[in-house]
Structure formats: structure tokens, C-alpha cells
Coordinates of C-alpha atoms and ligand atoms in Angstrom, one line a residue:
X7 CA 99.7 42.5 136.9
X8 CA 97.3 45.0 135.3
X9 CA 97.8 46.2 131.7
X10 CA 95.3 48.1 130.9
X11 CA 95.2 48.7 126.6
X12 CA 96.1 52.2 125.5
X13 CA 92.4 52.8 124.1
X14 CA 95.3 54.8 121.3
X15 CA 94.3 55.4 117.7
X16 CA 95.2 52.6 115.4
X17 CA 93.7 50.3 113.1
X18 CA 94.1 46.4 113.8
X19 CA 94.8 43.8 110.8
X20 CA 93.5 43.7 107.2
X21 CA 92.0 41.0 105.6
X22 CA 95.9 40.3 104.1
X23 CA 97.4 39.8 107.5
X24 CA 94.3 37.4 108.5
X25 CA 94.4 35.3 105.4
X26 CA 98.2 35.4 105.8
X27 CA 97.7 33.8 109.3
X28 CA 95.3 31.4 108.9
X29 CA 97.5 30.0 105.6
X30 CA 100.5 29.9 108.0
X31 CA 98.9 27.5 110.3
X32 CA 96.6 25.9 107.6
X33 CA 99.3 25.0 105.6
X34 CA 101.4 23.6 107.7
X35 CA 103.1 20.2 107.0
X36 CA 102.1 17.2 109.0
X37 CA 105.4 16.6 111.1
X38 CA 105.4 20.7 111.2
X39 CA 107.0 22.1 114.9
X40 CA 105.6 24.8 116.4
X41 CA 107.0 27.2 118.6
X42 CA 105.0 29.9 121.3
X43 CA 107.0 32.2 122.5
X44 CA 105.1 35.1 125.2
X45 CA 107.3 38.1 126.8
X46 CA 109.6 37.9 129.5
X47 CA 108.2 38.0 133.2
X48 CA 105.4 36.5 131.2
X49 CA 101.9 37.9 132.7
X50 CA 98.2 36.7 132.4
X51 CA 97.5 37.9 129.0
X52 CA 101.2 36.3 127.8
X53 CA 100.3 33.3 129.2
X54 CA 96.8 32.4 128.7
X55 CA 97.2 33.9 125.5
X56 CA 99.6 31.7 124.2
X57 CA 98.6 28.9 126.3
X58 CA 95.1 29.2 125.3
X59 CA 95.9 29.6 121.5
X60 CA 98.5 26.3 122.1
X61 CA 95.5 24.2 123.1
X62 CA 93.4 25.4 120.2
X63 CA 96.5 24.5 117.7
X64 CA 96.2 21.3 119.5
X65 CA 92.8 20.9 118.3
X66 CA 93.5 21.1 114.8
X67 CA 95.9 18.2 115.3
X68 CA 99.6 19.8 116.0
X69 CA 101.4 17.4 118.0
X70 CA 104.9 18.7 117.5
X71 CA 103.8 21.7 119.8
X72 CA 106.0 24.0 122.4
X73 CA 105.7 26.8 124.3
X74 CA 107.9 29.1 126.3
X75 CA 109.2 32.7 127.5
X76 CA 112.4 33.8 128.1
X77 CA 114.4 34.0 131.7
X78 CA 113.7 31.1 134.4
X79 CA 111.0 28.7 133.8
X80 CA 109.0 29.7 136.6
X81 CA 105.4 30.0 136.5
X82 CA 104.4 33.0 138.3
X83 CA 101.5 30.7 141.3
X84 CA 98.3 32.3 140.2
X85 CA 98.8 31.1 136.6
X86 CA 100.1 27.5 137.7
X87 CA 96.7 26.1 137.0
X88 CA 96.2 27.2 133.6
X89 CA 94.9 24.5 131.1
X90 CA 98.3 23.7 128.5
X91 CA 100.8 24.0 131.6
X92 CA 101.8 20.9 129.7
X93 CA 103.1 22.6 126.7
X94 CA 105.4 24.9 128.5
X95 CA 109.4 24.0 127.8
X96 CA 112.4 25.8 129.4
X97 CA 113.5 28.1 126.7
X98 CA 116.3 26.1 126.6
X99 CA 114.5 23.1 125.0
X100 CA 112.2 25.4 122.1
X101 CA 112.8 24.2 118.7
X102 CA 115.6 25.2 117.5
X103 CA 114.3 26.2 113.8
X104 CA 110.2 25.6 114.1
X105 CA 108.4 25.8 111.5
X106 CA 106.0 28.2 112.6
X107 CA 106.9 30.7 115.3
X108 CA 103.8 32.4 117.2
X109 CA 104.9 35.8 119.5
X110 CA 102.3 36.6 122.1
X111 CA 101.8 40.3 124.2
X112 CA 105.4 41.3 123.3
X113 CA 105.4 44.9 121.4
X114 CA 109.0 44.5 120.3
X115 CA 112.0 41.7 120.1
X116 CA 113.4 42.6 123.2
X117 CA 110.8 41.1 125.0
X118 CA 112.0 37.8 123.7
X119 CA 115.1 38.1 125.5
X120 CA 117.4 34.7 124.6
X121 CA 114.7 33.9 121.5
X122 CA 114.7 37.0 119.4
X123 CA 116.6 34.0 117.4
X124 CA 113.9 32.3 116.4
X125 CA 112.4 35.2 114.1
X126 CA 115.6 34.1 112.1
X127 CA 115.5 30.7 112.3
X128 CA 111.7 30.1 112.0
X129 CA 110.0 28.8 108.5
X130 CA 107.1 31.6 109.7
X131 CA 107.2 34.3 112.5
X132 CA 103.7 35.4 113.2
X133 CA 103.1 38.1 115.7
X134 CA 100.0 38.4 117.8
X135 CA 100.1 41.8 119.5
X136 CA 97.8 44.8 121.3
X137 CA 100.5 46.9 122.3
X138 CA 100.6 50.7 119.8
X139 CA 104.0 50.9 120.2
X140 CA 104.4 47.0 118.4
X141 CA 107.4 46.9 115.9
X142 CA 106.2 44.7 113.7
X143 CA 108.7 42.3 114.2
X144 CA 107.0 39.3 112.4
X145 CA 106.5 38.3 109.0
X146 CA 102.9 38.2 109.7
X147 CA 101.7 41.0 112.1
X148 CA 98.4 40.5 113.7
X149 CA 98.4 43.5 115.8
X150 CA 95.3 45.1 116.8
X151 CA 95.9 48.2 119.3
X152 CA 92.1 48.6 119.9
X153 CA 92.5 45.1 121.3
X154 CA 92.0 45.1 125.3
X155 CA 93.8 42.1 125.3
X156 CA 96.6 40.1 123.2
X157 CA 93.8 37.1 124.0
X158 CA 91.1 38.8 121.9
X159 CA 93.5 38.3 119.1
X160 CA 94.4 35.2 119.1
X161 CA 90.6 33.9 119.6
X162 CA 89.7 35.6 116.5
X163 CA 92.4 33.8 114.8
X164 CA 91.5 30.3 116.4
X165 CA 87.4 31.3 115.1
X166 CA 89.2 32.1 111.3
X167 CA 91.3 28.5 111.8
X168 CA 87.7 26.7 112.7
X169 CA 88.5 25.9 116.2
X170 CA 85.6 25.5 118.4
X171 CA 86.3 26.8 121.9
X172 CA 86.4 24.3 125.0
X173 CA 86.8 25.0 128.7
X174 CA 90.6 24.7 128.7
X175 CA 91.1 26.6 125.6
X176 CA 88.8 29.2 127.3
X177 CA 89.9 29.9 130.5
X178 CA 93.5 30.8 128.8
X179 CA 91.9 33.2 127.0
X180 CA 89.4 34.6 129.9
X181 CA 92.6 34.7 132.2
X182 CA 94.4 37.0 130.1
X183 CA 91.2 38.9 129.5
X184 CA 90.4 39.5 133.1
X185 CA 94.1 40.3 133.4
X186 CA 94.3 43.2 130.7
X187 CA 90.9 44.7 131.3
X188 CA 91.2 44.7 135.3
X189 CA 88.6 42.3 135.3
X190 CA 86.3 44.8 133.0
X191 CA 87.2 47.9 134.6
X192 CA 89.4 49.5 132.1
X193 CA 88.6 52.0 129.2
X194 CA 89.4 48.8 127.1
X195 CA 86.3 47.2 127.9
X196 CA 83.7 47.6 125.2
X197 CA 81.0 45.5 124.4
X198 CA 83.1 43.4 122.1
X199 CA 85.0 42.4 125.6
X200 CA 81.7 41.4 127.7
X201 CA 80.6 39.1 124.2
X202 CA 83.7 37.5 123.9
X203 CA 83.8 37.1 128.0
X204 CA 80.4 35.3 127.2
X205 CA 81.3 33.2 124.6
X206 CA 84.7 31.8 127.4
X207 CA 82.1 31.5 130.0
X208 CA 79.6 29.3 127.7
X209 CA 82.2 27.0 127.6
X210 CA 82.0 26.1 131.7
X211 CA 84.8 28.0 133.1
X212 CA 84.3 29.1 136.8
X213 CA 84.7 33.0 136.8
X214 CA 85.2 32.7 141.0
X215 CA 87.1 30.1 141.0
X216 CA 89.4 31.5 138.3
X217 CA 89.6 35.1 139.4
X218 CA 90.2 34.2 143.6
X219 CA 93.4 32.1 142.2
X220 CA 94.2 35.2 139.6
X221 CA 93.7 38.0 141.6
X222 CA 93.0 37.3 145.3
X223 CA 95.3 34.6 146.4
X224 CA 98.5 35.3 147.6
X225 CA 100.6 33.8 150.7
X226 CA 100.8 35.8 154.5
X227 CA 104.3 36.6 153.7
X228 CA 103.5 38.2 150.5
X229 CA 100.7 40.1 152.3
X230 CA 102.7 41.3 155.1
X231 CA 105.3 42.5 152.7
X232 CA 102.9 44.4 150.9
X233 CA 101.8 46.3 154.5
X234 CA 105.3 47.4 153.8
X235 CA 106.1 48.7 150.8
X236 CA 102.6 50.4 150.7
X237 CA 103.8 52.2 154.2
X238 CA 106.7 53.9 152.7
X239 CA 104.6 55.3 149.6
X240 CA 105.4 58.7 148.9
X241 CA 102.9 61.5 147.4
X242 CA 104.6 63.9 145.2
X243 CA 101.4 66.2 144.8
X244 CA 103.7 68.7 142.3
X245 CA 104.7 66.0 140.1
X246 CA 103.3 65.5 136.6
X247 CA 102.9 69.2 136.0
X248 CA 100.5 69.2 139.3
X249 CA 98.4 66.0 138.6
X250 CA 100.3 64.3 141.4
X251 CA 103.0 60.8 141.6
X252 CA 102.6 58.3 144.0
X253 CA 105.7 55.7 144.0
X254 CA 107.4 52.9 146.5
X255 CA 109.8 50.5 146.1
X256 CA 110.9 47.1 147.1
X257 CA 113.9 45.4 147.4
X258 CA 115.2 41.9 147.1
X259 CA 115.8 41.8 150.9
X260 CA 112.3 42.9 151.5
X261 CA 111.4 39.7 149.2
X262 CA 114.1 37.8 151.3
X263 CA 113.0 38.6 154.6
X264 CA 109.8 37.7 153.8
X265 CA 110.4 34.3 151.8
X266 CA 108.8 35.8 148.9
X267 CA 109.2 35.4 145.3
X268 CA 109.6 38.4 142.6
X269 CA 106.3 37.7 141.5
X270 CA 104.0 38.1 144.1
X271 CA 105.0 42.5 143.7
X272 CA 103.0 42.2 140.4
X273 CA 99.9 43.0 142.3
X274 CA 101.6 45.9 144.0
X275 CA 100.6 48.7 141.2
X276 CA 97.2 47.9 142.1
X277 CA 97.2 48.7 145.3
X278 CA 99.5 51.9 144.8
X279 CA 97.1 53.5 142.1
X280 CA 94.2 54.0 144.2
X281 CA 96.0 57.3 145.6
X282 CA 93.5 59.7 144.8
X283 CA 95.8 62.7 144.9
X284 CA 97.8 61.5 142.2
X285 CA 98.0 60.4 138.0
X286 CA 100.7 58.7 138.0
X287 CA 101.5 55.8 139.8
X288 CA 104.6 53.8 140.2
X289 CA 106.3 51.1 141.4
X290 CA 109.8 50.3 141.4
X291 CA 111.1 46.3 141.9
X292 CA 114.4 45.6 142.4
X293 CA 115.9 42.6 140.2
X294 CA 119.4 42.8 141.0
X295 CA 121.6 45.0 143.1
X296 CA 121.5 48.0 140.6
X297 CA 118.5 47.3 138.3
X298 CA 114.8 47.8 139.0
X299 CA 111.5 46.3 137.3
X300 CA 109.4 49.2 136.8
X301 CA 105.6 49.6 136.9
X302 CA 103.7 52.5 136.1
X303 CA 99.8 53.7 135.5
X304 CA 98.0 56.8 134.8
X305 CA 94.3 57.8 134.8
X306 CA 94.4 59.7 132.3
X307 CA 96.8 63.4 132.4
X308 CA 99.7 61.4 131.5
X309 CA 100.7 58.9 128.8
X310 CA 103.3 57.2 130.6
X311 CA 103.9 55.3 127.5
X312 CA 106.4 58.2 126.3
X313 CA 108.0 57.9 130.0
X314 CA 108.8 54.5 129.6
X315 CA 109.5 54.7 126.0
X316 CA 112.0 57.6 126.8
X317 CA 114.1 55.3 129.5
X318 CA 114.4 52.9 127.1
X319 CA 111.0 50.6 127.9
X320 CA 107.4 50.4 126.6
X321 CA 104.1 49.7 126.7
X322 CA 100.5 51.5 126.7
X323 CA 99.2 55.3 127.1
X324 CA 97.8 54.2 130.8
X325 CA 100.2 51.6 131.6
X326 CA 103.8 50.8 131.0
X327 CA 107.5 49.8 132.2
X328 CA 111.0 50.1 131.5
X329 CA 114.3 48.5 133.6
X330 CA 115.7 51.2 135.5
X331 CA 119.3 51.3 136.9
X332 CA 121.2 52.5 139.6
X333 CA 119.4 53.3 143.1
X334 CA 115.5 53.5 143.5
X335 CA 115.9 57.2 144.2
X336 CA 117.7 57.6 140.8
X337 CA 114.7 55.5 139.1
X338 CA 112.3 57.7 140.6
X339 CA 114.3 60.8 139.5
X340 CA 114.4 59.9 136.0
X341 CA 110.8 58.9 135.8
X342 CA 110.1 62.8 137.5
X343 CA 112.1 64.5 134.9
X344 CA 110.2 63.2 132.0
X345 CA 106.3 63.3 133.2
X346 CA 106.2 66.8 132.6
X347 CA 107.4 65.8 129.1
X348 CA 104.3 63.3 128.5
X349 CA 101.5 65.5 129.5
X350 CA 98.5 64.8 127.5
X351 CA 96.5 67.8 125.9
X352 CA 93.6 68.2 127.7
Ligands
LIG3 P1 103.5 45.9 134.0 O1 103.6 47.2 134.8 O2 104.7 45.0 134.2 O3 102.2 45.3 134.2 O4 103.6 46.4 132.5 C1 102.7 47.3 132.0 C2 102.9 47.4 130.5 O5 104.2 47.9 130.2 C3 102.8 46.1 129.7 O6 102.1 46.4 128.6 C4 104.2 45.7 129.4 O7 104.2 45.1 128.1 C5 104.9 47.1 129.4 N1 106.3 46.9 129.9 C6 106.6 46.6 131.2 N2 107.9 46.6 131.4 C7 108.5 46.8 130.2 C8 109.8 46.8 129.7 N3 110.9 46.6 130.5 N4 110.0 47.0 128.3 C9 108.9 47.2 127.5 N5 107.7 47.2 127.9 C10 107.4 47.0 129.2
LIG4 MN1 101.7 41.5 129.0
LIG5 MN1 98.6 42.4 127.0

């Protein structure tokens, strides 16, 4: 659930890309439709992100106003009390031409799945981003990968568009904060984070409450489960050109024998990257019979960026993915033969 920010070289926006955005919204027509779209498996920074910068849209009087993500329209449980729930629309119901488009936390189109469309088909496509590797897939690119978060873009677009932040608006944005920054822990987190984290908890929002149903909730099956898959971790001190790789896996009977949804292995990387004898973590979720979700972090010898970019995925320098095929065993093989590849120079 983690996604720590690469911390990479890169300069955010120019003046041109925030004037751009702010006319985009500003200058929309009365009867305009708008359209959020966040990533696939959409996490805490997608959501709260987009549902956060929904509600502030809201604010400045857009009715005609929709959000979504591609795949089912199921809510992941520790997001499914986030303020704006009521904007969210199966993908099947988002405009079909809006007249503003806003992308949230997806660093290329293919993280739009079934609504890559929409780029097309929209008056506007703006792009709110914090990944390096982002394609610039909008007309307007706000991409900052300095950002710790996709939601410390989008509230200093809300601030340029004169919206004043409220608790619901807030606690989308905090959510997706605390998500991205592993609740401040990350490289990420600079002083910029802990104002911005004050200015969302000025607004009333309950930190514990928030972060227990975030972070620290999940059902007995789900924790069981875990107990599992964390038993049948292997250490690979060798790996990574001797800095070590700790993976497991899970499967969709594991989920099935115990009742679990995809979801709840989100959490799992967390758990996995404590291993103190290795870099590189890594966790492998099946999806269906012959593809696998995977998740992996480093502290810091490895930017597993260029492993996930190299099997055809993405993401940041200390954490990324890609969708793996064939066995777990060949996942893990392919992941091993390209560390050594993505050493960072000391
Ligand atoms: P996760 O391990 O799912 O928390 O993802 C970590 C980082 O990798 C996030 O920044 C994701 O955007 C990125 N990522 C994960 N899976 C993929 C994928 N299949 N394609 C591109 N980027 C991915
Ligand atoms: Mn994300
Ligand atoms: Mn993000």
C-alpha cells in the first residue's frame, strides 16, 4: 500500500503548466462535465487524491462532477470511508466526452486501463502526477517528481483555484499523504510534507481515527493469511549483487481459503521489507491463473524502478511494480536477473 516518492532529480511545473491548469478549471462553462479518473487497483494517494480534489471542484460550484478508475468498482475497505465516496461511478458510467478530464497518481496511460479514451475524447486532459518516470500524457502536465505525494499536487492546484480546505476535502488529501510517505517515514518527507499535514489537520480531521481505518484494520482472515505468506518468505542473501532479496507470494486459493479479497495483500510489502538482511523486497499476488501483481521496495542499493520498468511496469527509485506472467517462481526469476542490472552507484 506504500509508495514511497523516488526523492529522483526532476523539476515539478512551471508557472505555464499552473496558469494552464487553473484556466482549464476556471474557464470552464457552466453545464461543463468533469471527469477524475485515478490508476487501476486505485491506492490511497489515487483515491484521496482525486477524491479530495473532486470535493474541492465541488466547492467552486461543479455539479456535473464524476469520478472513477478502471477494473471493478470496488473500493478497497480502508478507503470506504473517504469524504466524496459519492462521486465515484463505475467506469462504465464516466462521461463519455467530459469536458475537462483530470488523471490522478497514474505515470502513464496504461494505468487507465478501459479510459485511456478519454485523453481523446476530453475538451481538456490535465494530468496530476509524482511518479519520474510520468509520460506526459496530458495536455496539461502538472507533474512534480519531488512531490511525496500525487495529493501535494492537487492541493496546490485547489490553493491557485481559491479553494479553502474543509475536513472532507482534507482528509482525501491527508489519506493519500499518509499513504505515500508511510505515514512520514519516507525520504519524501520534508518539511513541506509536515506543513501541508498541518494545514489538513487544522481543518479537524482525526489523525487516529483516520490512520487505525488506513493502516491498522484488517479482518482475522486477512491476518491469518498474512501469518502465511510471511512463513514461506525466502532470503536470497546473494541477490542484488550481495545486498540481499526477500520475496513470497500468494495465491488466489490462499485468498479463497481464507474469504479474503485481493486487497487486503496490499499491506503485505510492509511487513516483507523489514528483513534486515535484505534491499530488495518483493511480493508477488496472483490475479489470475498465470499473472501476478507485483510489489517491490528497496532501501536504497537498488532502484527497482529500472526492474519494473525492464518487465514492462513502473514506478519510483524505492518502490515499484509490474504484472508478471507465468508461475511465481518464473516472476521471481525474472525480477533476479535484472537487480544486478539496477544497482545504484554508491
Ligand atoms: P505498489 O507496490 O502497488 O504499492 O506500487 C508501488 C509503485 O509502483 C507505485 O508507484 C505504482 O504506481 C507502481 N506500480 C505498481 N504496479 C505497477 C504496474 N503494473 N505498472 C506500472 N507501475 C506500477
Ligand atoms: Mn498510487
Ligand atoms: Mn502516489
Amino acid at each position: 500500500m506504500t509508495d514511497p516518492a523516488a526523492g529522483a532529480a526532476g523539476t515539478g511545473p512551471g508557472e505555464a503548466d499552473w496558469a494552464a491548469a487553473v484556466a482549464a478549471v476556471r474557464d470552464l462553462p457552466a453545464d461543463a462535465q468533469v471527469q477524475l479518473i485515478c490508476h487501476v487497483n486505485p491506492d490511497g494517494d489515487a483515491l484521496g487524491s482525486m477524491l479530495g480534489f473532486g470535493l474541492g471542484l465541488r466547492q467552486l460550484g461543479v455539479r456535473q462532477l464524476r469520478a472513477t478508475f478502471p477494473g471493478p468498482p470496488e473500493v478497497p475497505e480502508p478507503f470506504r470511508a473517504l469524504p466524496g465516496l459519492d462521486l465515484l461511478v463505475p467506469e462504465e458510467d464516466a462521461y463519455p466526452a467530459p469536458d475537462l478530464v483530470v488523471c490522478f497518481d497514474a505515470a502513464s496511460e496504461s494505468r487507465l486501463g478501459g479510459l485511456v479514451d478519454r485523453l481523446a475524447t476530453a475538451g481538456t486532459a490535465l494530468v496530476l502526477d509524482h511518479h519520474a518516470s510520468n509520460t506526459r500524457f496530458g495536455g496539461i502536465n502538472l507533474v512534480d517528481p519531488r512531490a511525496a505525494a500525487t495529493s501535494v499536487v492537487a492541493e496546490e492546484l485547489l490553493a491557485r483555484l481559491g479553494v479553502r480546505l474543509d475536513a472532507g476535502i482534507a482528509e482525501g488529501l491527508y489519506v493519500a499523504l499518509t499513504t505515500d510517505t508511510g505515514s512520514f517515514r519516507f525520504e519524501a518527507t520534508t518539511p513541506a510534507v509536515h506543513e501541508l499535514a498541518a494545514r489538513l489537520l487544522a481543518t479537524g480531521i482525526r489523525p487516529g481515527d483516520i490512520s487505525r481505518r488506513v493502516f491498522d484494520t484488517r479482518p482475522f482472515g486477512a491476518v491469518r493469511l498474512f501469518g502465511e505468506v510471511m512463513c514461506r518468505a525466502r532470503l536470497e542473501p546473494t541477490a542484488a549483487g550481495g545486498n540481499g532479496l526477500v520475496w513470497t507470494y500468494a495465491t488466489l486459493d490462499d485468498l479463497a481459503r481464507h474469504d479474503q479479497r485481493p486487497y487486503v495483500l496490499e499491506a503485505l510489502i510492509d511487513s516483507v521489507r523489514c528483513t534486515a538482511e535484505a534491499d530488495v523486497s518483493c511480493v508477488v499476488k496472483q490475479v489470475r491463473p498465470d499473472e501476478w501483481a507485483v510489489s517491490m521496495r528497496s532501501k536504497g542499493a537498488v532502484d527497482v524502478s529500472r526492474v519494473a520498468v525492464a518487465l514492462g511496469g513502473g514506478g519510483h527509485t524505492f518502490a515499484a511494480g509490474f504484472t508478471g506472467r507465468g508461475s511465481a517462481d518464473d516472476v521471481v526469476a525474472s525480477i533476479r536477473a535484472e537487480l544486478d542490472k539496477a544497482l545504484i552507484e554508491a
